Amino acid sequence: MLEILQKENKILREKAEELKIKDIKSLKIKKLIKEMQKTLASEKDGVALAAPQVGESIQLFIVSKKIFGEEENKKEIFIFINPKIIKASKKKEWLEEGCLSFKGIYGKVERYTNCTIEALNEKGEKVSRGAGGLLSQIFQHEIDHLNGILFIDKAKDLAKITL
Ligand code: CO
């Protein structure tokens, strides 16, 4: 299991490096993805995780398929490498948001209702994916992580929820 960096750890503020195709296919990255998958699966409230959150300043994030609700998908993930938002809706919404690097803190962040990203998958193939609702919000939150931007920078009505 990997440690999830908290709050103002410097790595969370770096602009993450793009990966080259040969890096994507390397054992190091394969292992990292497996470890990130395990780490995310162990976080009850976690739906996505960006590599900088586990100390790797590279352009990679994963999303748990549990966002689609199916029990059998709980541990499966989508992998996005070198992602870019290529299209976004005019419409934005203020949505409740949290982050595994800010446990117990929630706030409202304005996000595009729909967006499309282009990225590479774990095989180094180009993929594009359109999303609405929660997945659109996740894409924007995770791509912010890869640019050293944290949700608290954009959030209003921040509140600490004690468990
Ligand atoms: Co986050």
PDB file of N, CA, C and O in Angstrom, residues 61-94:
ATOM      1  N   PHE A  61      -3.359   9.360 -13.809  1.00  0.00           N
ATOM      2  CA  PHE A  61      -4.343   9.189 -12.734  1.00  0.00           C
ATOM      3  C   PHE A  61      -5.230   7.987 -13.028  1.00  0.00           C
ATOM      4  O   PHE A  61      -5.322   7.532 -14.164  1.00  0.00           O
ATOM      5  N   ILE A  62      -5.828   7.469 -11.972  1.00  0.00           N
ATOM      6  CA  ILE A  62      -6.742   6.329 -12.114  1.00  0.00           C
ATOM      7  C   ILE A  62      -8.105   6.697 -11.530  1.00  0.00           C
ATOM      8  O   ILE A  62      -8.202   7.535 -10.641  1.00  0.00           O
ATOM      9  N   VAL A  63      -9.137   6.062 -12.073  1.00  0.00           N
ATOM     10  CA  VAL A  63     -10.504   6.270 -11.586  1.00  0.00           C
ATOM     11  C   VAL A  63     -11.099   4.896 -11.295  1.00  0.00           C
ATOM     12  O   VAL A  63     -10.990   3.979 -12.117  1.00  0.00           O
ATOM     13  N   SER A  64     -11.710   4.763 -10.138  1.00  0.00           N
ATOM     14  CA  SER A  64     -12.342   3.484  -9.782  1.00  0.00           C
ATOM     15  C   SER A  64     -13.661   3.325 -10.522  1.00  0.00           C
ATOM     16  O   SER A  64     -14.472   4.249 -10.571  1.00  0.00           O
ATOM     17  N   LYS A  65     -13.885   2.134 -11.048  1.00  0.00           N
ATOM     18  CA  LYS A  65     -15.149   1.872 -11.737  1.00  0.00           C
ATOM     19  C   LYS A  65     -16.312   1.769 -10.762  1.00  0.00           C
ATOM     20  O   LYS A  65     -17.455   1.632 -11.187  1.00  0.00           O
ATOM     21  N   LYS A  66     -16.000   1.867  -9.479  1.00  0.00           N
ATOM     22  CA  LYS A  66     -17.104   1.832  -8.506  1.00  0.00           C
ATOM     23  C   LYS A  66     -18.018   3.052  -8.634  1.00  0.00           C
ATOM     24  O   LYS A  66     -19.136   3.020  -8.133  1.00  0.00           O
ATOM     25  N   ILE A  67     -17.547   4.082  -9.337  1.00  0.00           N
ATOM     26  CA  ILE A  67     -18.431   5.248  -9.544  1.00  0.00           C
ATOM     27  C   ILE A  67     -19.655   4.864 -10.356  1.00  0.00           C
ATOM     28  O   ILE A  67     -20.649   5.565 -10.354  1.00  0.00           O
ATOM     29  N   PHE A  68     -19.580   3.761 -11.082  1.00  0.00           N
ATOM     30  CA  PHE A  68     -20.745   3.310 -11.850  1.00  0.00           C
ATOM     31  C   PHE A  68     -21.650   2.399 -11.026  1.00  0.00           C
ATOM     32  O   PHE A  68     -22.651   1.910 -11.518  1.00  0.00           O
ATOM     33  N   GLY A  69     -21.230   2.162  -9.787  1.00  0.00           N
ATOM     34  CA  GLY A  69     -22.118   1.504  -8.832  1.00  0.00           C
ATOM     35  C   GLY A  69     -22.104  -0.014  -8.831  1.00  0.00           C
ATOM     36  O   GLY A  69     -22.550  -0.612  -7.874  1.00  0.00           O
ATOM     37  N   GLU A  70     -21.594  -0.616  -9.887  1.00  0.00           N
ATOM     38  CA  GLU A  70     -21.666  -2.075  -9.916  1.00  0.00           C
ATOM     39  C   GLU A  70     -20.643  -2.703  -8.962  1.00  0.00           C
ATOM     40  O   GLU A  70     -19.474  -2.384  -9.012  1.00  0.00           O
ATOM     41  N   GLU A  71     -21.150  -3.563  -8.136  1.00  0.00           N
ATOM     42  CA  GLU A  71     -20.345  -4.179  -7.083  1.00  0.00           C
ATOM     43  C   GLU A  71     -19.118  -4.905  -7.657  1.00  0.00           C
ATOM     44  O   GLU A  71     -18.022  -4.810  -7.118  1.00  0.00           O
ATOM     45  N   GLU A  72     -19.305  -5.613  -8.761  1.00  0.00           N
ATOM     46  CA  GLU A  72     -18.194  -6.408  -9.318  1.00  0.00           C
ATOM     47  C   GLU A  72     -17.078  -5.527  -9.897  1.00  0.00           C
ATOM     48  O   GLU A  72     -15.967  -5.988 -10.131  1.00  0.00           O
ATOM     49  N   ASN A  73     -17.400  -4.249 -10.097  1.00  0.00           N
ATOM     50  CA  ASN A  73     -16.408  -3.330 -10.660  1.00  0.00           C
ATOM     51  C   ASN A  73     -15.570  -2.628  -9.596  1.00  0.00           C
ATOM     52  O   ASN A  73     -14.686  -1.845  -9.921  1.00  0.00           O
ATOM     53  N   LYS A  74     -15.880  -2.916  -8.345  1.00  0.00           N
ATOM     54  CA  LYS A  74     -15.335  -2.131  -7.242  1.00  0.00           C
ATOM     55  C   LYS A  74     -13.829  -1.921  -7.307  1.00  0.00           C
ATOM     56  O   LYS A  74     -13.327  -0.869  -6.965  1.00  0.00           O
ATOM     57  N   LYS A  75     -13.106  -2.969  -7.737  1.00  0.00           N
ATOM     58  CA  LYS A  75     -11.641  -2.861  -7.710  1.00  0.00           C
ATOM     59  C   LYS A  75     -11.049  -2.554  -9.078  1.00  0.00           C
ATOM     60  O   LYS A  75      -9.841  -2.374  -9.201  1.00  0.00           O
ATOM     61  N   GLU A  76     -11.921  -2.488 -10.088  1.00  0.00           N
ATOM     62  CA  GLU A  76     -11.402  -2.191 -11.431  1.00  0.00           C
ATOM     63  C   GLU A  76     -11.221  -0.689 -11.622  1.00  0.00           C
ATOM     64  O   GLU A  76     -11.904   0.106 -11.003  1.00  0.00           O
ATOM     65  N   ILE A  77     -10.295  -0.358 -12.516  1.00  0.00           N
ATOM     66  CA  ILE A  77      -9.975   1.071 -12.700  1.00  0.00           C
ATOM     67  C   ILE A  77      -9.863   1.438 -14.176  1.00  0.00           C
ATOM     68  O   ILE A  77      -9.630   0.578 -15.027  1.00  0.00           O
ATOM     69  N   PHE A  78     -10.040   2.717 -14.433  1.00  0.00           N
ATOM     70  CA  PHE A  78      -9.627   3.323 -15.699  1.00  0.00           C
ATOM     71  C   PHE A  78      -8.290   3.999 -15.451  1.00  0.00           C
ATOM     72  O   PHE A  78      -8.058   4.542 -14.374  1.00  0.00           O
ATOM     73  N   ILE A  79      -7.432   3.989 -16.471  1.00  0.00           N
ATOM     74  CA  ILE A  79      -6.105   4.607 -16.351  1.00  0.00           C
ATOM     75  C   ILE A  79      -5.966   5.685 -17.414  1.00  0.00           C
ATOM     76  O   ILE A  79      -6.262   5.431 -18.593  1.00  0.00           O
ATOM     77  N   PHE A  80      -5.560   6.863 -17.011  1.00  0.00           N
ATOM     78  CA  PHE A  80      -5.371   7.970 -17.961  1.00  0.00           C
ATOM     79  C   PHE A  80      -3.964   8.544 -17.800  1.00  0.00           C
ATOM     80  O   PHE A  80      -3.561   8.911 -16.697  1.00  0.00           O
ATOM     81  N   ILE A  81      -3.246   8.621 -18.916  1.00  0.00           N
ATOM     82  CA  ILE A  81      -1.861   9.095 -18.907  1.00  0.00           C
ATOM     83  C   ILE A  81      -1.748  10.309 -19.839  1.00  0.00           C
ATOM     84  O   ILE A  81      -2.335  10.318 -20.931  1.00  0.00           O
ATOM     85  N   ASN A  82      -0.994  11.317 -19.425  1.00  0.00           N
ATOM     86  CA  ASN A  82      -0.834  12.572 -20.183  1.00  0.00           C
ATOM     87  C   ASN A  82      -2.185  13.156 -20.627  1.00  0.00           C
ATOM     88  O   ASN A  82      -2.362  13.507 -21.793  1.00  0.00           O
ATOM     89  N   PRO A  83      -3.147  13.248 -19.726  1.00  0.00           N
ATOM     90  CA  PRO A  83      -4.490  13.676 -20.132  1.00  0.00           C
ATOM     91  C   PRO A  83      -4.595  15.177 -20.398  1.00  0.00           C
ATOM     92  O   PRO A  83      -3.872  15.972 -19.779  1.00  0.00           O
ATOM     93  N   LYS A  84      -5.468  15.497 -21.328  1.00  0.00           N
ATOM     94  CA  LYS A  84      -5.767  16.908 -21.607  1.00  0.00           C
ATOM     95  C   LYS A  84      -7.262  17.055 -21.827  1.00  0.00           C
ATOM     96  O   LYS A  84      -7.882  16.195 -22.448  1.00  0.00           O
ATOM     97  N   ILE A  85      -7.806  18.157 -21.322  1.00  0.00           N
ATOM     98  CA  ILE A  85      -9.215  18.442 -21.619  1.00  0.00           C
ATOM     99  C   ILE A  85      -9.250  19.047 -23.018  1.00  0.00           C
ATOM    100  O   ILE A  85      -8.611  20.070 -23.278  1.00  0.00           O
ATOM    101  N   ILE A  86      -9.976  18.405 -23.932  1.00  0.00           N
ATOM    102  CA  ILE A  86     -10.020  18.922 -25.303  1.00  0.00           C
ATOM    103  C   ILE A  86     -11.361  19.600 -25.607  1.00  0.00           C
ATOM    104  O   ILE A  86     -11.484  20.279 -26.612  1.00  0.00           O
ATOM    105  N   LYS A  87     -12.336  19.382 -24.756  1.00  0.00           N
ATOM    106  CA  LYS A  87     -13.646  20.014 -24.946  1.00  0.00           C
ATOM    107  C   LYS A  87     -14.322  20.163 -23.590  1.00  0.00           C
ATOM    108  O   LYS A  87     -14.188  19.281 -22.742  1.00  0.00           O
ATOM    109  N   ALA A  88     -14.999  21.278 -23.409  1.00  0.00           N
ATOM    110  CA  ALA A  88     -15.733  21.449 -22.147  1.00  0.00           C
ATOM    111  C   ALA A  88     -17.033  22.190 -22.428  1.00  0.00           C
ATOM    112  O   ALA A  88     -17.098  23.015 -23.350  1.00  0.00           O
ATOM    113  N   SER A  89     -18.046  21.873 -21.651  1.00  0.00           N
ATOM    114  CA  SER A  89     -19.347  22.517 -21.826  1.00  0.00           C
ATOM    115  C   SER A  89     -19.284  23.970 -21.374  1.00  0.00           C
ATOM    116  O   SER A  89     -18.446  24.341 -20.545  1.00  0.00           O
ATOM    117  N   LYS A  90     -20.177  24.791 -21.922  1.00  0.00           N
ATOM    118  CA  LYS A  90     -20.299  26.170 -21.417  1.00  0.00           C
ATOM    119  C   LYS A  90     -20.840  26.127 -20.000  1.00  0.00           C
ATOM    120  O   LYS A  90     -20.461  26.920 -19.149  1.00  0.00           O
ATOM    121  N   LYS A  91     -21.705  25.172 -19.791  1.00  0.00           N
ATOM    122  CA  LYS A  91     -22.366  25.075 -18.497  1.00  0.00           C
ATOM    123  C   LYS A  91     -21.403  24.589 -17.414  1.00  0.00           C
ATOM    124  O   LYS A  91     -20.644  23.637 -17.612  1.00  0.00           O
ATOM    125  N   LYS A  92     -21.453  25.301 -16.270  1.00  0.00           N
ATOM    126  CA  LYS A  92     -20.659  24.891 -15.110  1.00  0.00           C
ATOM    127  C   LYS A  92     -21.599  24.733 -13.918  1.00  0.00           C
ATOM    128  O   LYS A  92     -22.679  25.319 -13.898  1.00  0.00           O
ATOM    129  N   GLU A  93     -21.129  23.970 -12.953  1.00  0.00           N
ATOM    130  CA  GLU A  93     -21.932  23.769 -11.741  1.00  0.00           C
ATOM    131  C   GLU A  93     -21.015  23.793 -10.520  1.00  0.00           C
ATOM    132  O   GLU A  93     -19.874  23.353 -10.594  1.00  0.00           O
ATOM    133  N   TRP A  94     -21.566  24.276  -9.406  1.00  0.00           N
ATOM    134  CA  TRP A  94     -20.840  24.184  -8.128  1.00  0.00           C
ATOM    135  C   TRP A  94     -21.172  22.831  -7.508  1.00  0.00           C
ATOM    136  O   TRP A  94     -22.330  22.557  -7.220  1.00  0.00           O
TER     137      TRP A  94
END
